[in-house]
Short mmCIF file of C-alpha atoms in Angstrom, two decimals:
data_model
loop_
_atom_site.label_atom_id
_atom_site.label_comp_id
_atom_site.label_asym_id
_atom_site.label_seq_id
_atom_site.Cartn_x
_atom_site.Cartn_y
_atom_site.Cartn_z
CA LEU A 1 -21.72 -40.38 -48.64
CA VAL A 2 -24.14 -41.65 -51.29
CA LEU A 3 -23.09 -43.72 -54.34
CA CYS A 4 -25.30 -43.03 -57.38
CA SER A 5 -25.84 -45.35 -60.38
CA GLY A 6 -23.26 -43.53 -62.48
CA GLY A 7 -20.51 -44.30 -59.95
CA LYS A 8 -20.19 -40.71 -58.71
CA LEU A 9 -20.05 -39.73 -55.01
CA LEU A 10 -22.67 -37.26 -53.83
CA LEU A 11 -22.05 -35.17 -50.66
CA PRO A 12 -25.04 -34.35 -48.41
CA SER A 13 -26.14 -30.76 -48.73
CA ALA A 14 -25.21 -28.67 -45.68
CA SER A 15 -27.92 -26.76 -43.92
CA PRO A 16 -27.68 -22.96 -43.72
CA THR A 17 -27.17 -23.16 -39.96
CA SER A 18 -24.26 -25.60 -40.16
CA ALA A 19 -22.67 -23.61 -42.98
CA ALA A 20 -22.82 -20.49 -40.90
CA MET A 21 -21.29 -22.29 -37.90
CA GLN A 22 -18.35 -23.41 -40.04
CA HIS A 23 -17.38 -19.79 -40.58
CA ASP A 24 -17.64 -18.84 -36.87
CA VAL A 25 -14.41 -18.76 -34.88
CA ARG A 26 -14.01 -18.75 -31.11
CA CYS A 27 -12.18 -15.72 -29.72
CA THR A 28 -9.44 -16.74 -27.29
CA ALA A 29 -9.94 -13.60 -25.18
CA CYS A 30 -13.71 -13.14 -24.77
CA LYS A 31 -14.59 -16.82 -25.55
CA ARG A 32 -17.36 -15.83 -28.01
CA GLN A 33 -18.23 -17.42 -31.35
CA VAL A 34 -17.93 -14.62 -33.92
CA PRO A 35 -17.60 -14.65 -37.73
CA ARG A 36 -14.19 -14.82 -39.36
CA SER A 37 -14.72 -11.29 -40.61
CA ALA A 38 -14.41 -10.08 -36.99
CA PHE A 39 -10.74 -11.14 -36.99
CA SER A 40 -7.81 -9.39 -38.56
CA LYS A 41 -5.39 -11.40 -40.68
CA ALA A 42 -2.59 -10.80 -38.21
CA GLU A 43 -4.62 -12.16 -35.27
CA LEU A 44 -6.20 -15.19 -36.99
CA SER A 45 -3.75 -18.11 -36.80
CA ARG A 46 -3.62 -21.16 -39.05
CA SER A 47 -5.50 -23.23 -36.50
CA GLY A 48 -8.41 -20.79 -36.73
CA SER A 49 -8.02 -19.20 -33.29
CA GLY A 50 -7.10 -15.72 -32.17
CA ARG A 51 -8.48 -12.49 -30.73
CA CYS A 52 -11.30 -10.59 -32.35
CA ARG A 53 -10.85 -6.99 -33.40
CA LYS A 54 -12.50 -5.64 -30.24
CA CYS A 55 -10.34 -7.71 -27.89
CA ALA A 56 -7.20 -6.94 -29.90
CA GLN A 57 -7.68 -3.24 -29.17
CA ASN A 58 -7.82 -3.97 -25.41
CA LEU A 59 -4.91 -5.00 -23.21
CA GLN A 60 -4.91 -7.18 -20.13
CA CYS A 61 -4.28 -5.62 -16.72
CA GLU A 62 -1.51 -7.38 -14.79
CA GLY A 63 -3.29 -6.70 -11.50
CA CYS A 64 -6.82 -8.03 -12.00
CA GLY A 65 -6.55 -9.62 -15.47
CA ALA A 66 -9.38 -7.56 -16.96
CA LEU A 67 -9.28 -6.39 -20.61
CA VAL A 68 -9.31 -2.60 -20.80
CA PRO A 69 -8.49 -0.11 -23.58
CA ALA A 70 -4.82 0.64 -24.02
CA GLU A 71 -5.27 4.33 -23.17
CA GLN A 72 -6.60 3.38 -19.72
CA LEU A 73 -3.50 1.35 -18.82
CA LYS A 74 -0.59 2.86 -16.94
CA ARG A 75 2.46 0.78 -15.97
CA SER A 76 0.57 -2.31 -17.27
CA GLN A 77 -2.23 -1.81 -14.72
CA CYS A 78 -5.72 -0.36 -14.91
CA ARG A 79 -6.86 2.66 -12.96
CA ARG A 80 -8.64 0.64 -10.27
CA CYS A 81 -5.54 -1.42 -9.52
CA LEU A 82 -3.25 1.61 -9.46
CA GLU A 83 -5.50 3.38 -6.97
CA SER A 84 -5.46 0.31 -4.71
CA VAL A 85 -1.69 -0.27 -4.73
CA GLN A 86 -0.94 2.26 -1.99
CA VAL A 87 -3.91 1.15 0.12
CA ASP A 88 -2.74 -2.46 -0.23
CA ARG A 89 0.58 -1.36 1.25
CA LEU A 90 -1.29 0.29 4.12
CA LEU A 91 -3.38 -2.84 4.76
CA GLN A 92 -0.40 -5.17 4.05
CA THR A 93 -2.48 -7.10 1.51
CA PRO A 94 -0.75 -10.17 -0.04
CA LYS A 95 0.63 -9.61 -3.53
CA ASP A 96 -1.76 -12.09 -5.14
CA GLU A 97 -4.84 -10.24 -3.86
CA VAL A 98 -6.40 -6.98 -5.03
CA THR A 99 -8.70 -4.96 -2.78
CA HIS A 100 -10.21 -2.58 -5.40
CA CYS A 101 -11.36 -0.36 -2.55
CA GLY A 102 -9.02 2.57 -2.99
CA ALA A 103 -9.21 5.40 -0.48
CA TRP A 104 -12.63 4.29 0.73
CA ARG A 105 -11.16 1.50 2.87
CA ALA A 106 -8.67 3.98 4.35
CA LEU A 107 -11.55 6.25 5.36
CA GLU A 108 -13.28 3.33 7.04
CA LEU A 109 -10.10 2.57 9.02
CA GLN A 110 -9.90 6.17 10.15
CA ARG A 111 -13.54 6.15 11.30
CA GLU A 112 -13.03 2.89 13.19
CA MET A 113 -10.02 4.28 15.07
CA GLU A 114 -11.95 7.42 15.98
CA HIS A 115 -14.85 5.33 17.30
CA VAL A 116 -12.45 3.30 19.47
CA LEU A 117 -10.95 6.52 20.81
CA LEU A 118 -14.39 7.91 21.68
CA LEU A 119 -15.32 4.68 23.50
CA ALA A 120 -12.07 4.85 25.51
CA CYS A 121 -12.81 8.46 26.46
CA GLN A 122 -16.32 7.55 27.61
CA LEU A 123 -14.95 4.70 29.73
CA ARG A 124 -12.72 7.28 31.44
CA GLY A 125 -15.65 9.56 32.12
CA LEU A 126 -15.19 12.09 29.30
CA TRP A 127 -18.68 12.87 28.01
CA GLU A 128 -18.52 16.54 27.01
CA ARG A 129 -18.95 16.93 23.26
CA LEU A 130 -16.67 19.96 23.04
CA VAL A 131 -13.83 18.16 24.81
CA LEU A 132 -14.21 15.08 22.60
CA GLN A 133 -14.22 17.24 19.47
CA LYS A 134 -10.99 18.96 20.56
CA ILE A 135 -9.35 15.58 21.17
CA LEU A 136 -10.31 14.38 17.70
CA ASP A 137 -9.13 17.60 16.06
CA PHE A 138 -5.80 17.30 17.87
CA LEU A 139 -5.23 13.68 16.79
CA ARG A 140 -6.45 14.02 13.20
CA VAL A 141 -4.00 14.74 10.42
CA PRO A 142 -6.00 16.06 7.43
CA PHE A 143 -6.18 13.58 4.53
CA VAL A 144 -3.77 11.13 6.27
CA THR A 145 -4.68 7.71 7.71
CA THR A 146 -2.32 5.79 10.01
CA HIS A 147 -2.47 2.01 10.34
CA SER A 148 0.14 -0.57 11.41
CA CYS A 149 3.03 1.95 11.48
CA MET A 150 2.16 3.16 7.95
CA HIS A 151 0.78 6.50 6.74
CA PHE A 152 -1.53 6.83 3.72
CA CYS A 153 -2.15 10.23 2.12
CA GLU A 154 -5.29 10.20 0.00
CA LEU A 155 -4.40 13.54 -1.58
CA CYS A 156 -1.14 12.28 -3.06
CA ASP A 157 -2.19 8.59 -3.16
CA GLU A 158 1.03 7.61 -1.42
CA THR A 159 1.84 5.24 1.44
CA PHE A 160 5.03 5.62 3.49
CA GLY A 161 6.38 4.29 6.77
CA GLU A 162 6.08 5.94 10.14
CA LEU A 163 9.81 5.54 10.79
CA PRO A 164 12.63 6.95 8.66
CA VAL A 165 14.69 3.77 9.11
CA GLU A 166 14.06 0.04 8.89
CA GLN A 167 15.70 -3.21 9.93
CA GLY A 168 19.24 -3.38 8.52
CA SER A 169 19.67 0.40 8.26
CA ARG A 170 22.74 2.03 9.69
CA VAL A 171 22.32 4.84 12.22
CA HIS A 172 24.73 7.34 13.76
CA MET A 173 24.48 8.40 17.39
CA SER A 174 24.00 12.14 17.77
CA VAL A 175 24.08 12.57 21.57
CA PRO A 176 26.64 11.23 24.08
CA HIS A 177 25.69 8.51 26.52
CA THR A 178 26.26 10.44 29.75
CA ALA A 179 24.20 11.19 32.79
CA LYS A 180 23.72 14.75 31.61
CA SER A 181 22.18 13.81 28.27
CA LYS A 182 18.41 14.07 28.45
CA LEU A 183 17.48 10.67 27.04
CA ASP A 184 14.24 8.97 27.97
CA TRP A 185 14.94 5.30 28.68
CA THR A 186 11.44 4.56 29.97
CA GLY A 187 10.22 1.24 28.57
CA CYS A 188 13.63 0.07 27.32
CA PRO A 189 13.10 -3.62 26.45
CA GLY A 190 16.64 -4.81 27.30
CA PRO A 191 20.11 -3.83 28.51
CA ARG A 192 21.14 -0.31 27.64
CA LEU A 193 23.69 0.40 24.95
CA ALA A 194 26.79 2.33 26.05
CA PHE A 195 27.67 4.54 23.10
CA ALA A 196 29.62 7.65 22.27
CA GLN A 197 28.71 10.53 20.03
CA GLY A 198 29.46 9.64 16.40
CA ASP A 199 29.27 5.85 16.81
CA ASP A 200 27.39 3.99 14.10
CA TYR A 201 25.37 0.78 14.50
CA SER A 202 23.32 -1.51 12.31
CA ILE A 203 19.68 -1.94 13.39
CA ALA A 204 18.89 -5.58 14.15
CA GLN A 205 15.36 -4.99 15.48
CA LEU A 206 12.90 -2.17 16.05
CA GLN A 207 10.38 -2.21 18.89
CA ARG A 208 7.87 0.25 20.25
CA ALA A 209 7.48 0.56 24.01
CA SER A 210 4.17 0.89 25.83
CA THR A 211 4.82 4.63 26.09
CA GLY A 212 4.94 4.95 22.29
CA LYS A 213 8.70 5.49 22.20
CA TRP A 214 10.78 3.54 19.66
CA PHE A 215 13.93 1.58 20.58
CA PHE A 216 16.37 -0.26 18.34
CA ARG A 217 18.51 -3.32 19.11
CA ALA A 218 22.14 -3.45 18.00
CA LEU A 219 25.01 -5.91 18.43
CA ALA A 220 28.01 -4.48 20.28
CA PRO A 221 30.93 -5.87 22.36
CA PRO A 222 30.23 -5.94 26.09
CA PRO A 223 31.73 -3.05 28.10
CA LYS A 224 35.10 -3.71 29.73
CA GLN A 225 35.04 -4.11 33.51
CA VAL A 226 37.69 -1.97 35.27
CA LYS A 227 39.09 -3.56 38.43
CA ALA A 228 39.27 -1.31 41.45
CA ALA A 229 42.65 -0.76 43.19
CA GLY A 230 42.88 -2.46 46.66
CA PRO A 231 44.29 -5.46 48.51
CA SER A 232 43.28 -7.81 45.71
CA ALA A 233 45.13 -5.73 43.12
CA LYS A 234 48.28 -5.71 45.31
CA ALA A 235 48.14 -9.50 45.68
CA ASP A 236 47.83 -9.86 41.90
CA ARG A 237 50.97 -7.77 41.39
CA LEU A 238 52.94 -9.89 43.90
CA GLN A 239 51.78 -13.09 42.21
CA GLN A 240 52.88 -11.79 38.82
CA SER A 241 56.37 -10.83 40.21
CA SER A 242 56.93 -14.28 41.77
CA ALA A 243 55.90 -15.94 38.52
CA ARG A 244 58.49 -13.91 36.62
CA LEU A 245 61.22 -14.90 39.15
CA GLU A 246 60.36 -18.60 38.85
CA THR A 247 60.56 -18.36 35.07
CA ALA A 248 64.00 -16.73 35.25
CA ALA A 249 65.31 -19.42 37.66
CA ALA A 250 64.08 -22.20 35.40
CA LYS A 251 66.06 -20.73 32.52
CA GLY A 252 69.30 -20.62 34.61
CA GLY A 253 69.27 -17.07 35.83
CA LYS A 254 72.02 -14.90 34.40
CA ALA A 255 74.41 -16.16 31.73
CA GLY A 256 77.28 -18.35 33.11
CA TYR A 257 75.70 -19.34 36.45
CA GLY A 258 73.70 -22.36 37.46
CA PRO A 259 73.19 -25.65 35.70
CA PRO A 260 72.77 -25.68 31.97
CA SER A 261 69.21 -25.02 30.97
CA ALA A 262 67.18 -27.59 29.11
CA PRO A 263 66.34 -26.93 25.47
CA ALA A 264 63.29 -24.72 25.17
CA ALA A 265 60.06 -26.32 24.02
CA PRO A 266 58.69 -25.21 20.66
CA ALA A 267 56.44 -22.20 21.00
CA THR A 268 52.76 -22.86 20.49
CA PRO A 269 50.98 -20.56 18.07
CA VAL A 270 48.87 -17.92 19.75
CA VAL A 271 45.24 -18.05 18.61
CA PRO A 272 43.63 -14.61 18.63
CA ALA A 273 40.57 -14.32 20.80
CA VAL A 274 37.27 -14.21 18.92
CA PRO A 275 35.41 -10.99 19.73
CA THR A 276 32.04 -11.51 21.37
CA PHE A 277 28.97 -9.40 20.73
CA GLU A 278 25.84 -8.99 22.79
CA SER A 279 22.46 -7.35 22.17
CA PHE A 280 21.87 -3.89 23.57
CA TRP A 281 19.01 -1.40 23.20
CA ALA A 282 18.99 2.34 22.68
CA PRO A 283 16.29 4.98 21.96
CA LEU A 284 15.85 5.73 18.26
CA ASP A 285 15.65 9.49 18.84
CA ALA A 286 19.25 9.40 20.07
CA THR A 287 20.36 8.83 16.47
CA LEU A 288 20.75 11.39 13.73
CA GLU A 289 18.46 9.45 11.34
CA GLY A 290 15.81 8.74 13.98
CA ARG A 291 15.07 12.43 14.49
CA ARG A 292 13.66 12.78 10.97
CA SER A 293 9.87 12.67 10.56
CA PRO A 294 8.60 11.23 7.24
CA LEU A 295 5.10 12.55 7.96
CA LYS A 296 6.35 16.09 8.52
CA GLU A 297 8.49 15.98 5.39
CA HIS A 298 5.52 14.75 3.34
CA LEU A 299 3.15 17.42 4.67
CA LEU A 300 5.67 20.13 3.83
CA GLY A 301 6.23 18.77 0.31
CA LYS A 302 5.29 20.87 -2.70
CA THR A 303 2.90 18.30 -4.22
CA HIS A 304 0.89 17.88 -1.01
CA ARG A 305 0.64 21.61 -0.41
CA ASN A 306 -0.59 22.23 -3.97
CA PHE A 307 -3.34 19.60 -3.61
CA GLU A 308 -4.28 20.98 -0.21
CA ALA A 309 -4.56 24.51 -1.60
CA GLU A 310 -6.87 23.34 -4.40
CA ILE A 311 -9.12 21.50 -1.95
CA ALA A 312 -9.21 24.49 0.42
CA GLY A 313 -10.07 26.84 -2.45
CA GLY A 314 -13.05 24.71 -3.51
CA GLN A 315 -11.74 24.18 -7.04
CA THR A 316 -11.55 20.40 -6.71
CA LEU A 317 -13.05 17.76 -4.44
CA LEU A 318 -11.93 14.32 -3.38
CA VAL A 319 -14.21 11.71 -4.93
CA SER A 320 -14.29 9.65 -1.73
CA HIS A 321 -15.42 12.65 0.33
CA ALA A 322 -17.96 13.71 -2.30
CA ALA A 323 -19.37 10.17 -2.37
CA MET A 324 -19.74 10.17 1.40
CA GLU A 325 -21.62 13.47 1.28
CA LEU A 326 -23.85 12.25 -1.57
CA SER A 327 -24.69 9.02 0.26
CA GLY A 328 -25.96 11.07 3.19
CA ARG A 329 -28.24 13.06 0.89
CA THR A 330 -29.61 10.12 -1.11
CA GLY A 331 -29.75 7.59 1.74
CA GLU A 332 -27.91 4.88 -0.23
CA GLN A 333 -24.82 2.91 0.64
CA PRO A 334 -21.51 4.84 0.38
CA THR A 335 -20.12 2.21 -2.00
CA VAL A 336 -23.09 2.75 -4.34
CA ALA A 337 -22.53 6.50 -4.24
CA LEU A 338 -18.85 5.95 -4.97
CA SER A 339 -19.71 3.86 -8.05
CA ARG A 340 -21.71 6.82 -9.41
CA PHE A 341 -18.48 8.80 -9.68
CA ARG A 342 -16.16 5.94 -10.67
CA ALA A 343 -18.27 3.82 -13.02
CA GLY A 344 -20.93 6.36 -14.01
CA LEU A 345 -18.80 9.43 -14.68
CA GLY A 346 -15.43 7.70 -15.14
CA LEU A 347 -13.63 9.91 -12.61
CA GLY A 348 -10.47 9.15 -10.68
CA ARG A 349 -9.45 10.57 -7.30
CA PHE A 350 -10.60 14.15 -7.88
CA CYS A 351 -13.74 15.79 -9.25
CA GLU A 352 -15.25 19.24 -9.65
CA PRO A 353 -18.20 20.58 -7.64
CA ARG A 354 -20.50 20.24 -10.67
CA HIS A 355 -19.86 16.49 -10.80
CA VAL A 356 -21.76 15.96 -7.54
CA GLU A 357 -25.05 16.98 -9.17
CA LEU A 358 -24.26 14.98 -12.31
CA ALA A 359 -23.61 11.88 -10.21
CA ARG A 360 -26.89 12.35 -8.34
CA ARG A 361 -28.89 12.41 -11.60
CA LEU A 362 -27.47 9.14 -12.93
CA GLU A 363 -29.89 6.25 -13.52
CA ARG A 364 -29.06 2.69 -12.55
CA VAL A 365 -29.12 0.31 -15.52
CA ARG A 366 -30.44 -2.70 -13.61
CA ASP A 367 -33.55 -0.72 -12.60
CA LEU A 368 -34.44 -0.05 -16.26
CA GLY A 369 -36.40 -2.29 -18.60
CA ILE A 370 -33.81 -2.19 -21.37
CA PRO A 371 -31.51 -5.21 -21.92
CA VAL A 372 -27.82 -4.58 -21.45
CA LYS A 373 -27.11 -6.26 -24.80
CA PHE A 374 -29.15 -3.59 -26.57
CA LEU A 375 -27.37 -0.84 -24.60
CA ARG A 376 -24.00 -2.13 -25.78
CA GLU A 377 -25.15 -1.77 -29.38
CA ALA A 378 -26.85 1.59 -28.86
CA LEU A 379 -24.02 3.16 -26.83
CA PRO A 380 -20.74 1.71 -28.18
CA SER A 381 -18.63 4.51 -26.69
CA ARG A 382 -19.55 3.61 -23.08
CA GLN A 383 -17.38 0.99 -21.42
CA ASP A 384 -19.30 0.38 -18.18
CA PHE A 385 -23.05 -0.20 -18.13
CA LEU A 386 -23.87 0.31 -14.46
CA TRP A 387 -25.09 3.91 -14.72
CA LEU A 388 -26.50 6.09 -17.52
CA THR A 389 -26.79 9.83 -17.80
CA PRO A 390 -30.25 11.31 -18.50
CA ASP A 391 -29.26 12.11 -22.10
CA GLU A 392 -27.98 8.59 -22.72
CA LEU A 393 -31.10 7.12 -21.15
CA ARG A 394 -33.37 9.24 -23.36
CA GLU A 395 -31.47 8.23 -26.49
CA ALA A 396 -31.51 4.53 -25.56
CA GLU A 397 -35.25 4.57 -24.80
CA GLU A 398 -36.07 6.17 -28.16
CA MET A 399 -33.98 3.60 -30.05
CA TYR A 400 -35.48 0.75 -28.05
CA GLU A 401 -39.04 1.89 -28.75
CA LYS A 402 -38.31 2.13 -32.49
CA ARG A 403 -36.93 -1.41 -32.52
CA ARG A 404 -39.92 -2.77 -30.62
CA LYS A 405 -42.35 -1.15 -33.07
CA ARG A 406 -40.37 -2.43 -36.03
CA ASP A 407 -40.29 -5.96 -34.64
#
């Protein structure tokens, strides 16, 4: 402040730069300093903070926290997170982590298991290519990957368990426990359960034997031991008869004879015996619920069969399979080829045959000499600036050359 001779206060003149900075407001979403005109009245609070118009149109994904347009959100999650949910169940990923790998990680798991199988066959002396190919074809389930007792179908983008039951489920026995019943008890991890047809039990534990067969543990009362008739049984009957005679003599025998009997002691309350339970094991296929196959039911479902018919007819392709084929033709990493379809063309799980050629012709932005900031201004409709189509690249180059000449 400056005091002049007339007694008036003079304020220092603000520079144009400082005056412009006074009108800039920091966006709480993108953390950028933008003019107040970039904020709507509803978003701009009294303290001068809020979301700019661009960020206000986007919503935050609950999975990864990224800001995406509202039309790309489904169940409060972006497309990348939704495609990874089922794979995270397959891989048993913690809830606070996101893989963002989708079906590609499932394909890698399937290839790793096939390589382990081929190595085991070679250790056993199986070298013939035709025999190995038949073994792989027999073990493969098309479009399904199995890992840690879970199945993942990349056609339907669904993960489900290998077993139709889980711990705590209630099962009903469907075959009697007799010598004639053809039950395979090989590899039973504990004492066998004696059951009857129609009995129901609660599953306390599930365990797979070394043979691949599943057993369940249930709590049941121990079987009653029947005593065999013989000399010991006869001696027990005589002992019980003499005990009854002694009791009658103590009470004075028949009425009117013998000395008067002493007053009877108060009867003690009878405490009921607490039932005891022990752990027993039984094969899961002996139950009515254990005979169901979730994998078979899924493969026979209408949704899976429709997808399979479209793939077999050549109308649609799986993006993960198309990316693997394109990576073999271009010699680049499969993840880079996958980003051509996902980030470059904005496709989901499926694509058309024409998209393979379109993905091959995409140009990588980081290999160009055009700044990404200029591309955001020149191509406002594009959300991801990793790949550009030939038409977009031609348009951006023309606009960039005009700006350079003008500058």
